[in-house]
Short mmCIF file of C-alpha atoms and ligand atoms in Angstrom, two decimals:
data_model
loop_
_atom_site.label_atom_id
_atom_site.label_comp_id
_atom_site.label_asym_id
_atom_site.label_seq_id
_atom_site.Cartn_x
_atom_site.Cartn_y
_atom_site.Cartn_z
CA MET Y 1 -22.17 19.54 -22.72
CA ALA Y 2 -22.21 22.84 -20.45
CA LYS Y 3 -20.67 22.13 -16.82
CA LYS Y 4 -23.17 21.72 -13.72
CA PRO Y 5 -22.51 24.61 -11.52
CA ALA Y 6 -21.61 23.07 -8.19
CA PRO Y 7 -24.84 23.31 -5.46
CA SER Y 8 -23.99 26.27 -2.88
CA ALA Y 9 -25.30 26.42 0.72
CA PRO Y 10 -25.81 30.10 1.43
CA ASN Y 11 -24.74 31.39 4.67
CA SER Y 12 -21.57 29.32 5.03
CA PRO Y 13 -18.86 30.99 6.96
CA LEU Y 14 -15.35 29.82 5.24
CA PRO Y 15 -13.39 27.15 6.86
CA LYS Y 16 -10.48 27.96 8.68
CA SER Y 17 -7.38 26.13 9.25
CA GLY Y 18 -7.06 27.32 12.70
CA ASP Y 19 -10.30 25.26 13.66
CA LEU Y 20 -8.96 22.20 12.28
CA LEU Y 21 -5.29 22.87 13.99
CA ALA Y 22 -6.86 23.55 17.35
CA TRP Y 23 -8.98 20.36 16.81
CA TYR Y 24 -5.94 18.25 15.96
CA ASP Y 25 -4.20 19.58 19.42
CA ARG Y 26 -6.88 17.94 21.23
CA HIS Y 27 -7.60 14.84 19.15
CA ARG Y 28 -4.53 13.80 17.09
CA ARG Y 29 -4.42 10.17 16.71
CA ARG Y 30 -1.41 8.44 18.47
CA LEU Y 31 0.58 6.64 15.84
CA PRO Y 32 4.22 4.86 16.33
CA TRP Y 33 5.93 7.28 13.55
CA ARG Y 34 4.35 10.50 14.95
CA ALA Y 35 6.48 12.83 16.69
CA LEU Y 36 4.97 13.88 20.57
CA PRO Y 37 3.95 17.34 20.50
CA GLY Y 38 6.93 19.75 20.81
CA ARG Y 39 9.35 17.19 19.48
CA HIS Y 40 11.16 16.85 16.12
CA PRO Y 41 9.99 14.37 13.69
CA ASP Y 42 12.57 11.91 12.51
CA PRO Y 43 12.35 12.34 8.42
CA TYR Y 44 13.47 8.61 8.25
CA ALA Y 45 10.58 7.60 10.49
CA VAL Y 46 8.24 9.79 8.45
CA TRP Y 47 9.50 8.48 5.04
CA LEU Y 48 9.46 4.84 6.25
CA SER Y 49 5.80 5.40 7.34
CA GLU Y 50 4.53 7.41 4.34
CA ILE Y 51 5.91 4.71 2.02
CA MET Y 52 4.33 1.94 3.99
CA LEU Y 53 0.83 3.74 4.09
CA GLN Y 54 0.75 4.01 0.28
CA GLN Y 55 -2.55 1.89 -0.57
CA THR Y 56 -2.44 0.40 2.84
CA THR Y 57 -4.07 0.79 6.43
CA VAL Y 58 -2.84 2.14 9.66
CA THR Y 59 -3.66 -1.27 11.31
CA ALA Y 60 -1.84 -3.19 8.44
CA VAL Y 61 1.52 -1.03 8.48
CA LYS Y 62 1.86 -0.59 12.36
CA PRO Y 63 3.38 -4.15 13.13
CA TYR Y 64 5.45 -3.74 9.77
CA TYR Y 65 6.56 -0.27 10.69
CA GLU Y 66 7.68 -1.51 14.24
CA THR Y 67 9.66 -4.54 12.92
CA PHE Y 68 11.51 -2.55 10.41
CA LEU Y 69 12.80 0.15 12.81
CA ALA Y 70 13.82 -2.28 15.38
CA ARG Y 71 15.89 -4.03 12.68
CA TRP Y 72 17.01 -1.29 10.72
CA PRO Y 73 16.93 1.87 12.90
CA THR Y 74 18.62 4.23 10.42
CA VAL Y 75 18.56 4.98 6.97
CA GLU Y 76 22.07 3.79 6.72
CA ASP Y 77 21.06 0.39 8.34
CA LEU Y 78 18.68 -0.08 5.69
CA ALA Y 79 20.82 0.75 2.93
CA ASN Y 80 23.25 -1.93 4.20
CA ALA Y 81 20.85 -4.67 4.49
CA PRO Y 82 20.79 -7.28 1.72
CA VAL Y 83 17.69 -6.70 -0.55
CA ALA Y 84 16.45 -10.09 -0.14
CA ASP Y 85 16.11 -9.49 3.64
CA VAL Y 86 14.25 -6.32 3.11
CA MET Y 87 11.94 -8.34 0.73
CA THR Y 88 11.45 -10.89 2.92
CA ALA Y 89 10.37 -8.68 5.98
CA TRP Y 90 7.95 -6.81 3.60
CA ALA Y 91 6.27 -9.94 2.67
CA GLY Y 92 2.47 -9.69 3.19
CA LEU Y 93 2.20 -5.97 3.20
CA GLY Y 94 1.84 -5.95 -0.77
CA TYR Y 95 2.64 -3.58 -3.66
CA TYR Y 96 6.22 -5.14 -3.56
CA ALA Y 97 7.66 -2.44 -6.12
CA ARG Y 98 7.65 -0.42 -2.70
CA ALA Y 99 10.00 -2.52 -0.73
CA ARG Y 100 12.61 -2.56 -4.02
CA ASN Y 101 12.39 1.32 -4.39
CA LEU Y 102 12.51 1.68 -0.22
CA HIS Y 103 15.77 -0.30 -0.24
CA LYS Y 104 17.13 1.71 -3.41
CA CYS Y 105 16.11 5.02 -1.82
CA ALA Y 106 17.94 4.41 1.32
CA GLY Y 107 20.95 3.74 -0.63
CA VAL Y 108 20.68 6.90 -2.43
CA VAL Y 109 19.98 8.96 0.72
CA ALA Y 110 23.19 7.17 2.36
CA ALA Y 111 25.34 7.61 -0.59
CA ASP Y 112 24.61 10.92 -2.16
CA HIS Y 113 23.04 12.81 0.69
CA SER Y 114 25.32 11.84 3.74
CA ALA Y 115 22.18 9.89 5.20
CA GLN Y 116 20.12 12.86 5.53
CA PHE Y 117 16.91 13.21 3.59
CA PRO Y 118 16.43 16.40 1.49
CA ASP Y 119 13.86 18.80 2.84
CA THR Y 120 12.40 20.20 -0.38
CA GLU Y 121 9.54 18.57 -2.37
CA ASP Y 122 11.51 18.82 -5.50
CA ALA Y 123 14.67 17.21 -4.03
CA LEU Y 124 12.37 14.40 -2.13
CA ARG Y 125 10.69 13.81 -5.68
CA ALA Y 126 14.07 13.04 -7.33
CA LEU Y 127 14.48 9.87 -5.05
CA PRO Y 128 13.35 6.52 -5.89
CA GLY Y 129 9.78 5.62 -4.75
CA ILE Y 130 8.70 9.02 -3.66
CA GLY Y 131 5.92 10.56 -5.85
CA PRO Y 132 3.98 13.89 -5.48
CA TYR Y 133 1.68 12.61 -2.69
CA THR Y 134 4.66 11.30 -0.63
CA ALA Y 135 7.25 14.25 -1.39
CA ALA Y 136 4.59 16.64 -0.12
CA ALA Y 137 3.87 14.59 2.98
CA ILE Y 138 7.29 14.30 3.95
CA ALA Y 139 8.21 17.88 3.37
CA ALA Y 140 5.38 19.06 5.41
CA ILE Y 141 5.51 16.73 8.26
CA ALA Y 142 9.17 15.83 8.85
CA PHE Y 143 10.34 19.84 7.49
CA GLY Y 144 7.29 21.84 8.30
CA ARG Y 145 7.43 23.05 4.65
CA HIS Y 146 4.32 24.43 2.91
CA ALA Y 147 3.31 21.42 0.81
CA VAL Y 148 -0.17 20.62 -0.03
CA VAL Y 149 -1.11 16.95 0.86
CA VAL Y 150 -3.83 15.39 -0.89
CA ASP Y 151 -4.85 11.94 -0.33
CA GLY Y 152 -7.81 10.06 -0.58
CA ASN Y 153 -9.19 11.38 3.16
CA VAL Y 154 -8.14 14.87 2.11
CA GLU Y 155 -10.18 14.90 -1.24
CA ARG Y 156 -13.21 13.48 0.55
CA VAL Y 157 -13.15 16.14 3.32
CA MET Y 158 -12.54 18.90 0.23
CA ALA Y 159 -15.75 17.36 -1.60
CA ARG Y 160 -17.84 17.60 1.17
CA LEU Y 161 -16.97 20.95 2.98
CA PHE Y 162 -17.24 22.60 -0.44
CA ALA Y 163 -19.99 20.36 -2.21
CA VAL Y 164 -17.90 19.30 -5.07
CA THR Y 165 -20.39 17.05 -6.95
CA ASP Y 166 -18.30 16.74 -10.20
CA PRO Y 167 -17.09 12.76 -9.91
CA LEU Y 168 -13.39 11.84 -9.39
CA PRO Y 169 -11.07 11.38 -10.68
CA GLY Y 170 -11.87 14.38 -13.03
CA SER Y 171 -12.36 16.59 -9.95
CA LYS Y 172 -8.74 15.87 -8.48
CA HIS Y 173 -7.63 19.10 -9.83
CA ARG Y 174 -10.67 21.36 -8.47
CA LEU Y 175 -10.12 19.38 -4.87
CA ARG Y 176 -6.42 20.19 -5.06
CA GLU Y 177 -6.98 24.03 -5.60
CA LEU Y 178 -9.34 23.94 -2.72
CA ALA Y 179 -6.79 22.00 -0.54
CA ALA Y 180 -3.93 24.56 -1.21
CA GLY Y 181 -6.23 27.31 -0.55
CA LEU Y 182 -6.93 26.11 3.07
CA THR Y 183 -3.22 25.07 3.76
CA PRO Y 184 -1.84 27.24 6.31
CA LYS Y 185 1.85 28.40 5.70
CA ALA Y 186 2.93 27.72 9.63
CA ARG Y 187 2.18 24.30 10.89
CA ALA Y 188 1.75 22.99 7.35
CA GLY Y 189 2.93 19.40 8.77
CA ASP Y 190 0.29 19.34 11.80
CA TYR Y 191 -2.40 20.70 9.31
CA ALA Y 192 -2.02 17.89 6.93
CA GLN Y 193 -2.17 15.18 9.55
CA GLY Y 194 -4.92 17.13 10.87
CA VAL Y 195 -7.24 16.51 7.86
CA MET Y 196 -5.96 13.09 7.36
CA ASP Y 197 -7.26 12.16 10.95
CA LEU Y 198 -10.35 14.11 10.26
CA GLY Y 199 -11.00 12.02 7.34
CA ALA Y 200 -10.15 8.91 9.03
CA THR Y 201 -11.98 9.39 12.20
CA VAL Y 202 -14.73 11.85 11.80
CA CYS Y 203 -15.62 12.57 8.25
CA THR Y 204 -15.51 8.90 7.42
CA PRO Y 205 -16.61 7.52 3.91
CA LYS Y 206 -19.90 6.14 5.70
CA SER Y 207 -21.93 8.19 8.39
CA PRO Y 208 -19.52 11.25 9.04
CA ALA Y 209 -19.93 12.48 12.65
CA CYS Y 210 -20.76 15.88 11.77
CA VAL Y 211 -21.78 16.83 15.16
CA ILE Y 212 -18.01 16.52 16.48
CA CYS Y 213 -16.47 18.04 13.41
CA PRO Y 214 -14.46 21.33 13.68
CA TRP Y 215 -15.67 22.66 10.23
CA VAL Y 216 -19.26 21.73 11.03
CA GLU Y 217 -20.38 25.49 10.46
CA SER Y 218 -18.61 25.98 7.33
CA CYS Y 219 -19.51 22.49 5.71
CA GLN Y 220 -21.63 23.05 2.42
CA GLY Y 221 -21.98 19.24 1.88
CA ARG Y 222 -23.90 18.77 5.19
CA LYS Y 223 -25.95 21.92 4.76
CA LEU Y 224 -27.04 20.77 1.51
CA GLY Y 225 -27.60 17.09 3.10
CA ILE Y 226 -25.30 15.43 0.47
CA ALA Y 227 -22.22 14.98 2.42
CA GLU Y 228 -22.50 11.34 2.50
CA THR Y 229 -22.87 11.00 -1.31
CA LEU Y 230 -19.80 12.86 -1.84
CA PRO Y 231 -17.36 12.27 -3.24
CA ARG Y 232 -18.70 11.16 -6.27
CA LYS Y 233 -16.99 8.78 -8.39
CA ALA Y 234 -17.04 8.02 -12.15
CA LYS Y 235 -18.36 4.27 -12.99
CA LYS Y 236 -15.24 1.76 -12.81
CA VAL Y 237 -14.33 -0.43 -15.76
CA GLU Y 238 -14.65 -3.88 -14.86
CA THR Y 239 -11.41 -5.29 -13.62
CA PRO Y 240 -10.01 -8.19 -16.05
CA LEU Y 241 -9.67 -11.94 -14.75
CA ARG Y 242 -6.48 -13.87 -15.30
CA HIS Y 243 -5.95 -17.17 -14.75
CA GLY Y 244 -2.52 -19.36 -13.28
CA VAL Y 245 -1.63 -22.71 -12.13
CA ALA Y 246 0.87 -23.21 -9.36
CA PHE Y 247 2.76 -26.42 -9.15
CA TRP Y 248 3.43 -27.47 -5.62
CA MET Y 249 6.33 -30.17 -5.81
CA LEU Y 250 7.40 -31.94 -2.53
CA ARG Y 251 10.60 -34.15 -1.91
CA ALA Y 252 10.42 -37.13 0.36
CA ASP Y 253 12.04 -35.17 2.99
CA GLY Y 254 9.16 -32.90 3.27
CA CYS Y 255 10.82 -29.95 1.62
CA VAL Y 256 8.82 -27.93 -1.15
CA ALA Y 257 10.33 -26.42 -4.21
CA LEU Y 258 10.13 -22.51 -4.04
CA GLN Y 259 11.85 -20.10 -6.57
CA ARG Y 260 12.72 -16.35 -6.53
CA ARG Y 261 10.73 -14.03 -9.32
CA PRO Y 262 12.82 -12.24 -11.52
CA PRO Y 263 13.83 -8.76 -10.10
CA LYS Y 264 11.64 -6.59 -12.00
CA GLY Y 265 7.87 -6.51 -12.47
CA LEU Y 266 4.78 -7.74 -10.59
CA LEU Y 267 6.12 -9.38 -7.32
CA GLY Y 268 9.77 -8.68 -8.53
CA GLY Y 269 12.20 -10.41 -6.29
CA MET Y 270 9.72 -12.27 -4.08
CA THR Y 271 9.91 -15.98 -3.14
CA GLU Y 272 6.93 -17.94 -5.11
CA VAL Y 273 5.67 -21.43 -5.79
CA PRO Y 274 6.85 -22.13 -9.35
CA GLY Y 275 3.83 -21.49 -11.94
CA SER Y 276 2.71 -20.94 -15.14
CA ALA Y 277 2.08 -17.48 -16.76
CA TRP Y 278 -1.15 -15.63 -15.87
CA ARG Y 279 -3.40 -15.08 -18.80
CA SER Y 280 -7.07 -14.60 -19.79
CA LYS Y 281 -7.78 -18.22 -20.90
CA ILE Y 282 -8.26 -21.01 -18.30
CA TRP Y 283 -5.76 -23.49 -18.58
CA SER Y 284 -6.58 -26.90 -19.28
CA ALA Y 285 -5.01 -30.07 -17.80
CA SER Y 286 -2.85 -30.64 -20.94
CA GLU Y 287 -1.69 -27.16 -21.19
CA ALA Y 288 -0.97 -27.12 -17.56
CA ALA Y 289 0.90 -30.24 -17.77
CA ALA Y 290 2.98 -28.81 -20.74
CA ALA Y 291 3.63 -25.62 -18.73
CA ALA Y 292 4.73 -27.47 -15.57
CA PRO Y 293 8.79 -27.42 -14.61
CA LEU Y 294 8.72 -31.14 -15.50
CA LYS Y 295 6.86 -34.41 -16.41
CA ALA Y 296 5.30 -35.93 -13.30
CA LYS Y 297 2.17 -37.29 -12.01
CA TRP Y 298 0.30 -34.11 -11.21
CA ARG Y 299 -2.89 -34.04 -9.17
CA ALA Y 300 -5.16 -31.40 -9.25
CA LEU Y 301 -5.79 -30.19 -5.87
CA PRO Y 302 -9.50 -29.14 -4.73
CA GLY Y 303 -10.14 -25.46 -4.47
CA LEU Y 304 -9.15 -22.32 -6.05
CA VAL Y 305 -6.94 -19.23 -5.05
CA THR Y 306 -8.30 -16.10 -5.61
CA HIS Y 307 -6.53 -12.77 -5.14
CA THR Y 308 -7.02 -9.29 -6.62
CA PHE Y 309 -4.08 -6.90 -7.53
CA THR Y 310 -4.36 -3.01 -8.38
CA HIS Y 311 -5.27 -3.68 -12.13
CA PHE Y 312 -6.72 -7.48 -12.65
CA ARG Y 313 -8.01 -10.36 -10.57
CA LEU Y 314 -5.98 -13.75 -10.38
CA GLU Y 315 -7.50 -17.09 -10.18
CA VAL Y 316 -4.48 -20.04 -9.45
CA ALA Y 317 -5.43 -23.61 -9.61
CA VAL Y 318 -2.94 -26.07 -7.86
CA ARG Y 319 -1.51 -28.98 -8.92
CA ALA Y 320 0.88 -31.19 -6.96
CA THR Y 321 3.18 -33.98 -7.35
CA ASP Y 322 5.69 -36.04 -4.95
CA LEU Y 323 9.06 -35.58 -6.40
CA THR Y 324 11.44 -38.84 -6.69
CA PRO Y 325 15.33 -37.97 -6.14
CA ALA Y 326 15.73 -37.88 -9.69
CA GLN Y 327 13.15 -35.05 -10.51
CA ALA Y 328 14.00 -33.22 -7.61
CA ARG Y 329 17.62 -32.93 -9.05
CA LYS Y 330 16.35 -32.25 -12.26
CA LEU Y 331 14.85 -29.24 -11.03
CA GLY Y 332 18.31 -27.65 -11.13
CA GLU Y 333 19.83 -24.94 -8.59
CA GLY Y 334 17.55 -21.91 -8.94
CA VAL Y 335 15.18 -24.16 -6.25
CA ILE Y 336 15.01 -22.76 -2.74
CA TRP Y 337 13.95 -26.04 -0.83
CA THR Y 338 11.84 -24.98 2.23
CA PRO Y 339 10.74 -27.16 5.04
CA LEU Y 340 6.90 -27.22 5.06
CA THR Y 341 7.36 -26.32 8.85
CA HIS Y 342 9.38 -23.29 7.69
CA ILE Y 343 6.74 -22.28 5.24
CA GLY Y 344 5.35 -19.21 7.34
CA ARG Y 345 8.90 -17.66 7.17
CA ALA Y 346 9.77 -18.02 3.41
CA GLY Y 347 8.79 -14.54 2.71
CA LEU Y 348 5.96 -15.50 0.50
CA PRO Y 349 3.46 -12.79 -0.98
CA SER Y 350 0.00 -13.11 -0.11
CA VAL Y 351 -1.13 -14.67 -3.08
CA MET Y 352 1.76 -17.34 -2.87
CA ALA Y 353 1.15 -18.03 0.67
CA LYS Y 354 -2.70 -18.39 -0.31
CA VAL Y 355 -1.45 -21.17 -2.48
CA ALA Y 356 0.89 -22.73 0.04
CA ALA Y 357 -2.13 -22.69 2.69
CA LEU Y 358 -4.40 -24.33 -0.24
CA ALA Y 359 -1.79 -27.07 -0.91
CA MET Y 360 -1.08 -27.85 2.74
CA ARG Y 361 -4.68 -28.12 3.57
CA ALA Y 362 -5.43 -30.32 0.48
CA ILE Y 363 -2.45 -32.71 1.21
CA GLU Y 364 -2.97 -33.14 4.85
FE1 SF4 E 1 -17.40 16.12 6.80
FE2 SF4 E 1 -19.38 16.29 8.59
FE3 SF4 E 1 -17.22 17.79 8.74
FE4 SF4 E 1 -18.47 18.02 6.55
S1 SF4 E 1 -19.18 18.35 8.63
S2 SF4 E 1 -16.49 17.82 6.92
S3 SF4 E 1 -19.41 15.97 6.02
S4 SF4 E 1 -17.50 15.57 8.92
#
């Protein structure tokens, strides 16, 4: 089928990067990882923030960023920290592979680059956990390189500015070309942060505030009255649902049995409430009993924990038992006995924190 031509609004002047930079100079967001005007950005701070901001909001990142920077002020400090401490400090921020790669990347920078981040996109991309977007963002923001930085905010602004009606993800390449055409050689880092700020504060997904936009005169999407409908997105495939069972095992002294997940895979290296595999079929009572770490009098607790991961949704039923001393011994050495009063400091990822909350509510 022939491709539909993009609609065009006649008499629109071309957008200029200078207009955006002038707007950025007046309206830039104050963020803890951003260098003040006239100061050189710290590449370690830029890298840390960019990794944390992947798939995560600024509001969620701020307290984690501040904690990490206070606890590990340099890349060498982070490289020398035990990985379990880094994973625990990351608990609650999600996408835990980022934390493992963060620690690995700090190690590589400290050992192979004399604790200095490389300053080109290619060299940055060779580091663990740094993909094309993050490499471009660090190269532009920390080192002022002419790199094209394209995230969801930038895609939205470009789609509206040039009235790109083809849906994402098919239109990604086109949007990137348009972003590249606008990126200036000088002040590429400020420009990148400027478009991100524009997308986050003015050209927002719903009700863009076009009257205060520095590109209002050039915006074809606005002139055609379709800005708010852009970018269009291809229909999503339904996210699959998986089911699991968590086993809440309490010792007489008020300690619950936790364990560490294997280092690789989803939530790798994180602390968890022991549980079954996660599968597409609901677990029957007899299947759950067979999957439990030991034979015991299991009680099904009321309620269900629900959690959404990137590629699937999860529902976890929780079963509980009070362990006899012999049963507690049987669980072996891999168990992390955690007093219920310390559960908040156990470094549980969000889904496991929900399991603990459900169990503690039910047992109270
Ligand atoms: Fe977005 Fe409106 Fe600016 Fe166009 S004019 S880029 S739609 S805020």
